[in-house]
mmCIF file of C-alpha atoms and ligand atoms in Angstrom:
data_model
loop_
_atom_site.group_PDB
_atom_site.id
_atom_site.type_symbol
_atom_site.label_atom_id
_atom_site.label_comp_id
_atom_site.label_asym_id
_atom_site.label_seq_id
_atom_site.Cartn_x
_atom_site.Cartn_y
_atom_site.Cartn_z
ATOM 1 C CA UNK A 1 20.459 -9.535 -1.060
ATOM 2 C CA UNK A 2 23.042 -7.187 -1.887
ATOM 3 C CA UNK A 3 23.747 -4.340 -4.440
ATOM 4 C CA UNK A 4 24.637 -6.732 -7.155
ATOM 5 C CA UNK A 5 21.587 -9.017 -6.740
ATOM 6 C CA UNK A 6 19.050 -9.214 -9.672
ATOM 7 C CA UNK A 7 16.055 -7.819 -7.866
ATOM 8 C CA UNK A 8 12.453 -7.518 -9.571
ATOM 9 C CA UNK A 9 10.351 -4.709 -8.140
ATOM 10 C CA UNK A 10 6.807 -5.527 -9.515
ATOM 11 C CA UNK A 11 4.548 -2.458 -9.599
ATOM 12 C CA UNK A 12 7.275 -0.024 -9.674
ATOM 13 C CA UNK A 13 5.205 2.869 -11.016
ATOM 14 C CA UNK A 14 2.792 2.583 -8.012
ATOM 15 C CA UNK A 15 2.806 4.161 -4.599
ATOM 16 C CA UNK A 16 4.699 1.224 -2.844
ATOM 17 C CA UNK A 17 6.777 -0.030 -5.791
ATOM 18 C CA UNK A 18 8.054 3.332 -6.765
ATOM 19 C CA UNK A 19 9.191 3.954 -3.017
ATOM 20 C CA UNK A 20 11.063 0.436 -2.924
ATOM 21 C CA UNK A 21 12.695 1.279 -6.268
ATOM 22 C CA UNK A 22 13.932 4.737 -4.610
ATOM 23 C CA UNK A 23 15.058 2.918 -1.739
ATOM 24 C CA UNK A 24 17.113 0.324 -3.498
ATOM 25 C CA UNK A 25 18.551 2.893 -6.025
ATOM 26 C CA UNK A 26 19.557 4.952 -3.145
ATOM 27 C CA UNK A 27 21.648 1.894 -1.766
ATOM 28 C CA UNK A 28 23.260 1.439 -4.963
ATOM 29 C CA UNK A 29 21.489 -1.499 -6.357
ATOM 30 C CA UNK A 30 22.314 -1.790 -10.183
ATOM 31 C CA UNK A 31 20.672 -4.932 -11.281
ATOM 32 C CA UNK A 32 17.111 -3.655 -10.747
ATOM 33 C CA UNK A 33 14.516 -5.349 -13.015
ATOM 34 C CA UNK A 34 11.216 -3.479 -13.705
ATOM 35 C CA UNK A 35 8.220 -3.805 -16.313
ATOM 36 C CA UNK A 36 5.419 -1.386 -17.104
ATOM 37 C CA UNK A 37 1.976 -2.772 -17.152
ATOM 38 C CA UNK A 38 2.353 -2.502 -21.001
ATOM 39 C CA UNK A 39 5.740 -4.332 -21.138
ATOM 40 C CA UNK A 40 4.424 -7.322 -18.819
ATOM 41 C CA UNK A 41 0.805 -8.178 -17.883
ATOM 42 C CA UNK A 42 1.143 -9.983 -14.629
ATOM 43 C CA UNK A 43 -2.314 -11.404 -15.328
ATOM 44 C CA UNK A 44 -0.933 -13.574 -18.088
ATOM 45 C CA UNK A 45 0.642 -16.672 -16.896
ATOM 46 C CA UNK A 46 2.752 -17.541 -20.221
ATOM 47 C CA UNK A 47 3.950 -13.723 -20.545
ATOM 48 C CA UNK A 48 5.124 -13.979 -16.718
ATOM 49 C CA UNK A 49 6.895 -17.407 -17.441
ATOM 50 C CA UNK A 50 8.789 -16.071 -20.268
ATOM 51 C CA UNK A 51 9.594 -12.914 -18.284
ATOM 52 C CA UNK A 52 11.106 -15.022 -15.370
ATOM 53 C CA UNK A 53 12.973 -17.288 -17.761
ATOM 54 C CA UNK A 54 14.590 -14.299 -19.508
ATOM 55 C CA UNK A 55 15.302 -12.050 -16.637
ATOM 56 C CA UNK A 56 16.061 -14.712 -13.901
ATOM 57 C CA UNK A 57 15.062 -12.463 -10.850
ATOM 58 C CA UNK A 58 16.800 -13.523 -7.657
ATOM 59 C CA UNK A 59 14.687 -11.400 -5.445
ATOM 60 C CA UNK A 60 11.206 -10.036 -5.741
ATOM 61 C CA UNK A 61 9.172 -7.271 -4.184
ATOM 62 C CA UNK A 62 5.554 -8.113 -5.103
ATOM 63 C CA UNK A 63 4.178 -4.661 -5.111
ATOM 64 C CA UNK A 64 1.998 -4.925 -8.071
ATOM 65 C CA UNK A 65 -1.719 -4.940 -7.259
ATOM 66 C CA UNK A 66 -5.174 -3.478 -8.106
ATOM 67 C CA UNK A 67 -5.644 -1.002 -5.102
ATOM 68 C CA UNK A 68 -8.266 1.727 -4.303
ATOM 69 C CA UNK A 69 -9.877 3.489 -1.594
ATOM 70 C CA UNK A 70 -13.250 2.613 0.068
ATOM 71 C CA UNK A 71 -15.617 3.667 -2.895
ATOM 72 C CA UNK A 72 -13.492 1.973 -5.655
ATOM 73 C CA UNK A 73 -13.276 -1.424 -3.467
ATOM 74 C CA UNK A 74 -16.901 -1.376 -3.081
ATOM 75 C CA UNK A 75 -17.777 -0.683 -6.575
ATOM 76 C CA UNK A 76 -15.400 -3.027 -8.382
ATOM 77 C CA UNK A 77 -15.267 -6.015 -6.073
ATOM 78 C CA UNK A 78 -14.893 -8.518 -9.062
ATOM 79 C CA UNK A 79 -12.181 -6.595 -10.402
ATOM 80 C CA UNK A 80 -10.346 -6.404 -7.052
ATOM 81 C CA UNK A 81 -10.608 -9.995 -6.443
ATOM 82 C CA UNK A 82 -9.776 -11.265 -9.856
ATOM 83 C CA UNK A 83 -6.774 -9.015 -10.673
ATOM 84 C CA UNK A 84 -5.098 -9.717 -7.329
ATOM 85 C CA UNK A 85 -5.732 -13.135 -7.487
ATOM 86 C CA UNK A 86 -4.076 -13.507 -10.728
ATOM 87 C CA UNK A 87 -1.211 -11.295 -10.226
ATOM 88 C CA UNK A 88 -0.259 -13.256 -7.091
ATOM 89 C CA UNK A 89 -0.826 -16.643 -8.333
ATOM 90 C CA UNK A 90 1.178 -16.079 -11.715
ATOM 91 C CA UNK A 91 4.119 -14.280 -9.973
ATOM 92 C CA UNK A 92 4.382 -16.573 -6.786
ATOM 93 C CA UNK A 93 4.010 -19.691 -8.886
ATOM 94 C CA UNK A 94 6.684 -18.543 -11.548
ATOM 95 C CA UNK A 95 9.115 -17.364 -8.611
ATOM 96 C CA UNK A 96 9.095 -21.001 -7.293
ATOM 97 C CA UNK A 97 9.414 -22.735 -10.675
ATOM 98 C CA UNK A 98 12.328 -20.436 -11.698
ATOM 99 C CA UNK A 99 14.052 -20.626 -8.460
ATOM 100 C CA UNK A 100 13.756 -17.234 -7.038
ATOM 101 C CA UNK A 101 15.638 -16.989 -3.855
ATOM 102 C CA UNK A 102 13.151 -14.885 -1.803
ATOM 103 C CA UNK A 103 10.034 -13.195 -2.426
ATOM 104 C CA UNK A 104 8.414 -10.332 -0.400
ATOM 105 C CA UNK A 105 4.341 -10.106 -0.763
ATOM 106 C CA UNK A 106 2.668 -7.100 0.129
ATOM 107 C CA UNK A 107 -0.628 -7.600 1.736
ATOM 108 C CA UNK A 108 -2.813 -4.890 3.512
ATOM 109 C CA UNK A 109 -4.207 -4.345 7.077
ATOM 110 C CA UNK A 110 -7.786 -5.019 5.665
ATOM 111 C CA UNK A 111 -7.129 -8.635 5.868
ATOM 112 C CA UNK A 112 -7.961 -8.345 9.541
ATOM 113 C CA UNK A 113 -11.451 -8.833 10.778
ATOM 114 C CA UNK A 114 -13.770 -5.708 10.860
ATOM 115 C CA UNK A 115 -14.114 -5.941 14.565
ATOM 116 C CA UNK A 116 -10.685 -7.317 15.437
ATOM 117 C CA UNK A 117 -9.229 -6.163 18.998
ATOM 118 C CA UNK A 118 -7.192 -3.160 18.585
ATOM 119 C CA UNK A 119 -4.300 -2.647 17.962
ATOM 120 C CA UNK A 120 -4.530 -5.785 15.603
ATOM 121 C CA UNK A 121 -1.861 -8.488 16.060
ATOM 122 C CA UNK A 122 -0.804 -10.948 13.444
ATOM 123 C CA UNK A 123 -2.408 -13.752 15.143
ATOM 124 C CA UNK A 124 -5.926 -12.090 14.557
ATOM 125 C CA UNK A 125 -5.967 -13.079 10.943
ATOM 126 C CA UNK A 126 -9.088 -15.311 10.022
ATOM 127 C CA UNK A 127 -10.451 -14.955 13.487
ATOM 128 C CA UNK A 128 -13.820 -13.095 12.234
ATOM 129 C CA UNK A 129 -15.905 -11.557 9.588
ATOM 130 C CA UNK A 130 -14.237 -9.024 7.094
ATOM 131 C CA UNK A 131 -15.354 -5.477 6.496
ATOM 132 C CA UNK A 132 -17.985 -5.731 3.502
ATOM 133 C CA UNK A 133 -16.622 -2.754 1.522
ATOM 134 C CA UNK A 134 -13.321 -4.582 0.978
ATOM 135 C CA UNK A 135 -14.132 -8.132 1.484
ATOM 136 C CA UNK A 136 -12.966 -9.168 -2.184
ATOM 137 C CA UNK A 137 -9.628 -7.274 -1.846
ATOM 138 C CA UNK A 138 -9.048 -8.683 1.616
ATOM 139 C CA UNK A 139 -9.670 -12.146 0.232
ATOM 140 C CA UNK A 140 -7.350 -11.876 -2.540
ATOM 141 C CA UNK A 141 -4.634 -10.605 -0.204
ATOM 142 C CA UNK A 142 -5.362 -13.583 2.412
ATOM 143 C CA UNK A 143 -5.018 -15.888 -0.706
ATOM 144 C CA UNK A 144 -1.582 -14.303 -1.332
ATOM 145 C CA UNK A 145 -0.480 -15.124 2.148
ATOM 146 C CA UNK A 146 -1.688 -18.539 2.023
ATOM 147 C CA UNK A 147 0.169 -19.035 -1.326
ATOM 148 C CA UNK A 148 3.445 -17.793 0.259
ATOM 149 C CA UNK A 149 2.808 -20.330 3.164
ATOM 150 C CA UNK A 150 1.931 -23.065 0.904
ATOM 151 C CA UNK A 151 5.067 -22.619 -1.363
ATOM 152 C CA UNK A 152 7.197 -22.523 1.657
ATOM 153 C CA UNK A 153 5.779 -25.677 3.248
ATOM 154 C CA UNK A 154 5.421 -27.726 0.048
ATOM 155 C CA UNK A 155 8.480 -26.558 -2.136
ATOM 156 C CA UNK A 156 10.737 -25.124 0.669
ATOM 157 C CA UNK A 157 10.452 -21.475 -0.637
ATOM 158 C CA UNK A 158 11.378 -18.389 0.977
ATOM 159 C CA UNK A 159 8.207 -16.383 0.589
ATOM 160 C CA UNK A 160 7.512 -13.736 3.219
ATOM 161 C CA UNK A 161 4.191 -11.685 3.722
ATOM 162 C CA UNK A 162 4.102 -8.051 5.180
ATOM 163 C CA UNK A 163 0.840 -6.442 6.109
ATOM 164 C CA UNK A 164 1.185 -2.536 5.909
ATOM 165 C CA UNK A 165 -1.022 -0.115 7.266
ATOM 166 C CA UNK A 166 -2.812 2.665 5.252
ATOM 167 C CA UNK A 167 -0.146 4.379 3.173
ATOM 168 C CA UNK A 168 0.447 7.630 1.623
ATOM 169 C CA UNK A 169 3.172 9.720 -0.160
ATOM 170 C CA UNK A 170 4.801 10.489 -3.528
ATOM 171 C CA UNK A 171 3.196 8.701 -6.574
ATOM 172 C CA UNK A 172 -0.238 8.226 -4.713
ATOM 173 C CA UNK A 173 -3.605 8.074 -6.600
ATOM 174 C CA UNK A 174 -5.279 11.584 -6.291
ATOM 175 C CA UNK A 175 -8.338 10.681 -8.497
ATOM 176 C CA UNK A 176 -11.298 11.425 -6.129
ATOM 177 C CA UNK A 177 -13.221 8.297 -7.324
ATOM 178 C CA UNK A 178 -10.387 5.772 -6.654
ATOM 179 C CA UNK A 179 -8.201 7.364 -4.006
ATOM 180 C CA UNK A 180 -7.654 6.573 -0.337
ATOM 181 C CA UNK A 181 -8.855 9.323 2.260
ATOM 182 C CA UNK A 182 -5.440 11.032 2.636
ATOM 183 C CA UNK A 183 -4.600 12.045 -1.078
ATOM 184 C CA UNK A 184 -8.242 12.837 -1.625
ATOM 185 C CA UNK A 185 -8.506 15.372 1.216
ATOM 186 C CA UNK A 186 -5.003 17.078 0.054
ATOM 187 C CA UNK A 187 -6.597 17.531 -3.428
ATOM 188 C CA UNK A 188 -10.201 18.579 -2.236
ATOM 189 C CA UNK A 189 -8.657 21.296 0.300
ATOM 190 C CA UNK A 190 -6.021 22.425 -2.329
ATOM 191 C CA UNK A 191 -8.890 22.914 -4.862
ATOM 192 C CA UNK A 192 -11.192 24.502 -2.477
ATOM 193 C CA UNK A 193 -8.375 26.951 -1.588
ATOM 194 C CA UNK A 194 -7.638 27.726 -5.303
ATOM 195 C CA UNK A 195 -11.223 28.206 -6.248
ATOM 196 C CA UNK A 196 -12.415 29.819 -2.946
ATOM 197 C CA UNK A 197 -15.073 27.205 -2.068
ATOM 198 C CA UNK A 198 -16.613 27.959 1.262
ATOM 199 C CA UNK A 199 -16.418 24.223 2.334
ATOM 200 C CA UNK A 200 -15.033 20.759 1.756
ATOM 201 C CA UNK A 201 -16.876 17.522 1.787
ATOM 202 C CA UNK A 202 -15.608 14.781 3.878
ATOM 203 C CA UNK A 203 -17.063 11.295 3.613
ATOM 204 C CA UNK A 204 -18.759 9.406 6.156
ATOM 205 C CA UNK A 205 -19.103 10.704 9.837
ATOM 206 C CA UNK A 206 -15.456 11.481 10.473
ATOM 207 C CA UNK A 207 -15.243 9.135 13.375
ATOM 208 C CA UNK A 208 -13.406 6.198 11.819
ATOM 209 C CA UNK A 209 -9.786 5.792 13.035
ATOM 210 C CA UNK A 210 -6.951 4.964 10.626
ATOM 211 C CA UNK A 211 -3.273 4.646 11.040
ATOM 212 C CA UNK A 212 -1.170 6.464 8.380
ATOM 213 C CA UNK A 213 2.232 5.525 7.260
ATOM 214 C CA UNK A 214 4.767 7.495 4.689
ATOM 215 C CA UNK A 215 5.476 5.156 1.859
ATOM 216 C CA UNK A 216 9.310 5.600 2.294
ATOM 217 C CA UNK A 217 9.023 4.243 5.636
ATOM 218 C CA UNK A 218 7.277 1.134 4.407
ATOM 219 C CA UNK A 219 9.940 0.642 1.599
ATOM 220 C CA UNK A 220 12.691 0.989 4.232
ATOM 221 C CA UNK A 221 10.928 -1.837 6.419
ATOM 222 C CA UNK A 222 10.390 -4.072 3.094
ATOM 223 C CA UNK A 223 14.241 -3.936 2.331
ATOM 224 C CA UNK A 224 14.927 -4.331 6.150
ATOM 225 C CA UNK A 225 12.706 -7.669 6.384
ATOM 226 C CA UNK A 226 14.066 -8.840 2.902
ATOM 227 C CA UNK A 227 17.411 -8.774 4.513
ATOM 228 C CA UNK A 228 16.449 -9.973 8.104
ATOM 229 C CA UNK A 229 13.420 -11.958 8.185
ATOM 230 C CA UNK A 230 12.244 -15.427 6.926
ATOM 231 C CA UNK A 231 9.407 -17.395 8.232
ATOM 232 C CA UNK A 232 5.446 -17.992 7.841
ATOM 233 C CA UNK A 233 4.244 -15.622 10.163
ATOM 234 C CA UNK A 234 3.015 -12.477 8.593
ATOM 235 C CA UNK A 235 4.608 -9.284 9.713
ATOM 236 C CA UNK A 236 2.604 -5.941 10.574
ATOM 237 C CA UNK A 237 4.248 -2.593 9.314
ATOM 238 C CA UNK A 238 2.884 0.391 10.791
ATOM 239 C CA UNK A 239 3.667 3.423 13.005
ATOM 240 C CA UNK A 240 1.571 2.171 16.149
ATOM 241 C CA UNK A 241 -0.613 5.304 16.313
ATOM 242 C CA UNK A 242 -3.988 6.088 14.771
ATOM 243 C CA UNK A 243 -6.236 9.301 14.234
ATOM 244 C CA UNK A 244 -9.791 9.926 13.340
ATOM 245 C CA UNK A 245 -10.767 11.085 9.940
ATOM 246 C CA UNK A 246 -12.032 14.267 11.513
ATOM 247 C CA UNK A 247 -8.417 14.889 12.932
ATOM 248 C CA UNK A 248 -6.706 13.971 9.697
ATOM 249 C CA UNK A 249 -8.974 16.491 7.829
ATOM 250 C CA UNK A 250 -7.970 19.231 10.123
ATOM 251 C CA UNK A 251 -4.266 18.364 9.969
ATOM 252 C CA UNK A 252 -4.567 18.420 6.039
ATOM 253 C CA UNK A 253 -6.552 21.770 6.084
ATOM 254 C CA UNK A 254 -3.863 23.232 7.933
ATOM 255 C CA UNK A 255 -0.988 22.007 5.954
ATOM 256 C CA UNK A 256 -2.708 23.084 2.650
ATOM 257 C CA UNK A 257 -3.634 26.400 4.316
ATOM 258 C CA UNK A 258 -7.468 26.220 3.645
ATOM 259 C CA UNK A 259 -9.730 28.475 5.885
ATOM 260 C CA UNK A 260 -13.157 27.306 4.885
ATOM 261 C CA UNK A 261 -15.593 24.828 6.638
ATOM 262 C CA UNK A 262 -15.376 20.884 6.753
ATOM 263 C CA UNK A 263 -18.767 19.125 6.054
ATOM 264 C CA UNK A 264 -19.593 15.495 6.551
ATOM 265 C CA UNK A 265 -21.428 13.558 3.756
ATOM 266 C CA UNK A 266 -22.942 10.589 5.683
ATOM 267 C CA UNK A 267 -24.450 9.099 2.578
ATOM 268 C CA UNK A 268 -20.787 7.717 2.059
ATOM 269 C CA UNK A 269 -19.499 4.605 3.976
ATOM 270 C CA UNK A 270 -17.271 4.750 6.979
ATOM 271 C CA UNK A 271 -15.934 1.159 6.440
ATOM 272 C CA UNK A 272 -14.136 -0.413 9.335
ATOM 273 C CA UNK A 273 -14.559 1.715 12.646
ATOM 274 C CA UNK A 274 -10.858 1.481 13.548
ATOM 275 C CA UNK A 275 -7.697 0.225 11.972
ATOM 276 C CA UNK A 276 -4.715 -0.024 13.904
ATOM 277 C CA UNK A 277 -1.640 -2.449 13.833
ATOM 278 C CA UNK A 278 0.017 -3.797 16.580
ATOM 279 C CA UNK A 279 3.762 -3.470 15.478
ATOM 280 C CA UNK A 280 5.547 -5.023 18.291
ATOM 281 C CA UNK A 281 6.850 -7.911 16.235
ATOM 282 C CA UNK A 282 8.529 -5.625 13.912
ATOM 283 C CA UNK A 283 10.046 -3.489 16.597
ATOM 284 C CA UNK A 284 11.343 -6.774 18.196
ATOM 285 C CA UNK A 285 13.000 -7.607 14.916
ATOM 286 C CA UNK A 286 14.725 -4.083 15.224
ATOM 287 C CA UNK A 287 12.796 -1.731 12.865
ATOM 288 C CA UNK A 288 10.630 1.420 13.571
ATOM 289 C CA UNK A 289 9.051 4.041 11.530
ATOM 290 C CA UNK A 290 10.505 7.616 11.544
ATOM 291 C CA UNK A 291 8.311 10.093 9.311
ATOM 292 C CA UNK A 292 6.057 12.046 11.587
ATOM 293 C CA UNK A 293 2.377 12.248 10.025
ATOM 294 C CA UNK A 294 2.267 15.859 9.573
ATOM 295 C CA UNK A 295 5.876 16.011 7.841
ATOM 296 C CA UNK A 296 4.714 13.163 5.550
ATOM 297 C CA UNK A 297 1.554 15.175 4.615
ATOM 298 C CA UNK A 298 3.753 18.098 3.696
ATOM 299 C CA UNK A 299 5.981 16.170 1.585
ATOM 300 C CA UNK A 300 3.000 14.555 -0.084
ATOM 301 C CA UNK A 301 1.496 17.979 -0.701
ATOM 302 C CA UNK A 302 4.745 19.299 -2.200
ATOM 303 C CA UNK A 303 4.991 16.241 -4.576
ATOM 304 C CA UNK A 304 1.366 16.748 -5.666
ATOM 305 C CA UNK A 305 1.966 20.292 -6.392
ATOM 306 C CA UNK A 306 4.800 19.572 -8.280
ATOM 307 C CA UNK A 307 3.319 16.769 -10.313
ATOM 308 C CA UNK A 308 0.510 19.208 -11.345
ATOM 309 C CA UNK A 309 3.219 21.437 -12.348
ATOM 310 C CA UNK A 310 5.026 18.697 -14.519
ATOM 311 C CA UNK A 311 1.581 17.531 -16.169
ATOM 312 C CA UNK A 312 0.915 21.217 -17.111
ATOM 313 C CA UNK A 313 4.503 21.411 -18.562
ATOM 314 C CA UNK A 314 3.985 18.113 -20.475
ATOM 315 C CA UNK A 315 0.742 19.383 -21.952
ATOM 316 C CA UNK A 316 2.173 22.817 -23.089
ATOM 317 C CA UNK A 317 5.351 21.248 -24.362
HETATM 318 O O1 GFB B 401 -8.891 5.585 2.792
HETATM 319 P P1 GFB B 401 -10.107 4.959 2.549
HETATM 320 O O2 GFB B 401 -10.803 5.132 1.343
HETATM 321 O O3 GFB B 401 -10.057 3.397 2.895
HETATM 322 O O4 GFB B 401 -11.264 5.637 3.692
HETATM 323 P P2 GFB B 401 -10.323 2.334 4.009
HETATM 324 C C1 GFB B 401 -10.949 5.688 5.022
HETATM 325 C C2 GFB B 401 -12.058 6.637 5.659
HETATM 326 O O5 GFB B 401 -12.078 7.933 5.290
HETATM 327 C C3 GFB B 401 -13.184 6.071 5.450
HETATM 328 C C4 GFB B 401 -13.203 8.221 4.824
HETATM 329 O O6 GFB B 401 -14.255 6.038 6.518
HETATM 330 C C5 GFB B 401 -13.871 7.123 4.343
HETATM 331 O O7 GFB B 401 -15.195 7.335 4.391
HETATM 332 N N1 GFB B 401 -13.052 9.480 3.762
HETATM 333 C C6 GFB B 401 -13.425 10.714 4.086
HETATM 334 C C7 GFB B 401 -12.652 9.361 2.668
HETATM 335 N N2 GFB B 401 -13.382 11.484 3.108
HETATM 336 C C8 GFB B 401 -12.900 10.613 2.048
HETATM 337 C C9 GFB B 401 -12.552 10.849 0.642
HETATM 338 O O8 GFB B 401 -12.685 11.822 0.060
HETATM 339 N N3 GFB B 401 -12.023 9.900 0.001
HETATM 340 C C10 GFB B 401 -11.990 8.432 0.606
HETATM 341 N N4 GFB B 401 -11.358 7.573 -0.097
HETATM 342 N N5 GFB B 401 -12.164 8.448 1.817
HETATM 343 C C11 GFB B 401 -9.269 0.795 2.332
HETATM 344 C C12 GFB B 401 -9.811 -0.368 1.671
HETATM 345 O O9 GFB B 401 -10.292 1.000 3.295
HETATM 346 O O10 GFB B 401 -8.135 0.947 2.699
HETATM 347 C C13 GFB B 401 -8.751 -0.991 1.035
HETATM 348 O O11 GFB B 401 -10.929 -0.373 1.062
HETATM 349 C C14 GFB B 401 -7.359 -0.971 1.563
HETATM 350 O O12 GFB B 401 -9.152 -2.510 0.667
HETATM 351 C C15 GFB B 401 -7.082 0.368 2.015
HETATM 352 O O13 GFB B 401 -7.245 -1.898 2.555
HETATM 353 C C16 GFB B 401 -5.829 0.378 2.812
HETATM 354 O O14 GFB B 401 -9.019 2.562 5.206
HETATM 355 O O15 GFB B 401 -11.767 2.525 4.643
#
């Protein structure tokens, strides 16, 4: 892959796809191909086929997906399963039939068993029961991994699968019903600071542990792996450290500058007790994350504030 290559970033308006696009643009790629959801429905096999026939992408970052936090996954399992399966099947199959040189598929750390040994190594895939709150999403992502492997084996394709840890950053979803914990807490603390609320509600017990990676680091890792790795083995992408939800809440409260209390709503699920990836395989390949968590949270909070200003400006324009 080089700056002249025809590179399709699927899902370029989302958290991950927008970061990959920024990363490639910064490196001078000038044959980037993108489509909004309205411009191309990846759930429609015929539309996908026509798009591949006309655009002839050589490299694909498959970052299009139905994603969401613990509540959205638990409430809409059929949507998460159906939409992710169809996106993966249509894109991966078309990539093979239209001679795409290489495809990078983005999975998720939730493909690993709920009680996998920590940190979770790539070989722990398919060794135990999944976490029930996101089993449908996880099974769709496991199917994506298997599609890549099967197309490599049967057709000699060069499709790789990358398992990112919990991600955050610019263009994240800040809707409290569908978002992940980090953007949700940025919004909750910011709104409580603005309105003067005496406390903020954090879901669950605060004890679950998660690993958080700034999405620009993930984008860098994806470009690195596209250039430097081929094979059937999945590759974990994370920072190698985790923190509890309680520690995260305190960190975000400090960044936002909120002085009220934190309350735990134990009617909401905790989900997996711990999710930390073993990233030694990625380190051996020669890549490590660089953005410290507090710095990434600051940048995300700044983006959140600016995006609020942008939407106010759009409304008043
Ligand atoms: O980020 P999150 O929604 O997803 O939740 P998962 C992580 C933890 O934060 C859970 C707690 O223990 C939540 O109960 N939490 C506390 C909150 N306050 C909040 C809040 O206001 N909003 C949210 N959303 N959580 C997802 C999977 O699991 O992780 C997906 O459902 C995917 O499939 C994604 O794998 C990366 O880490 O539990």
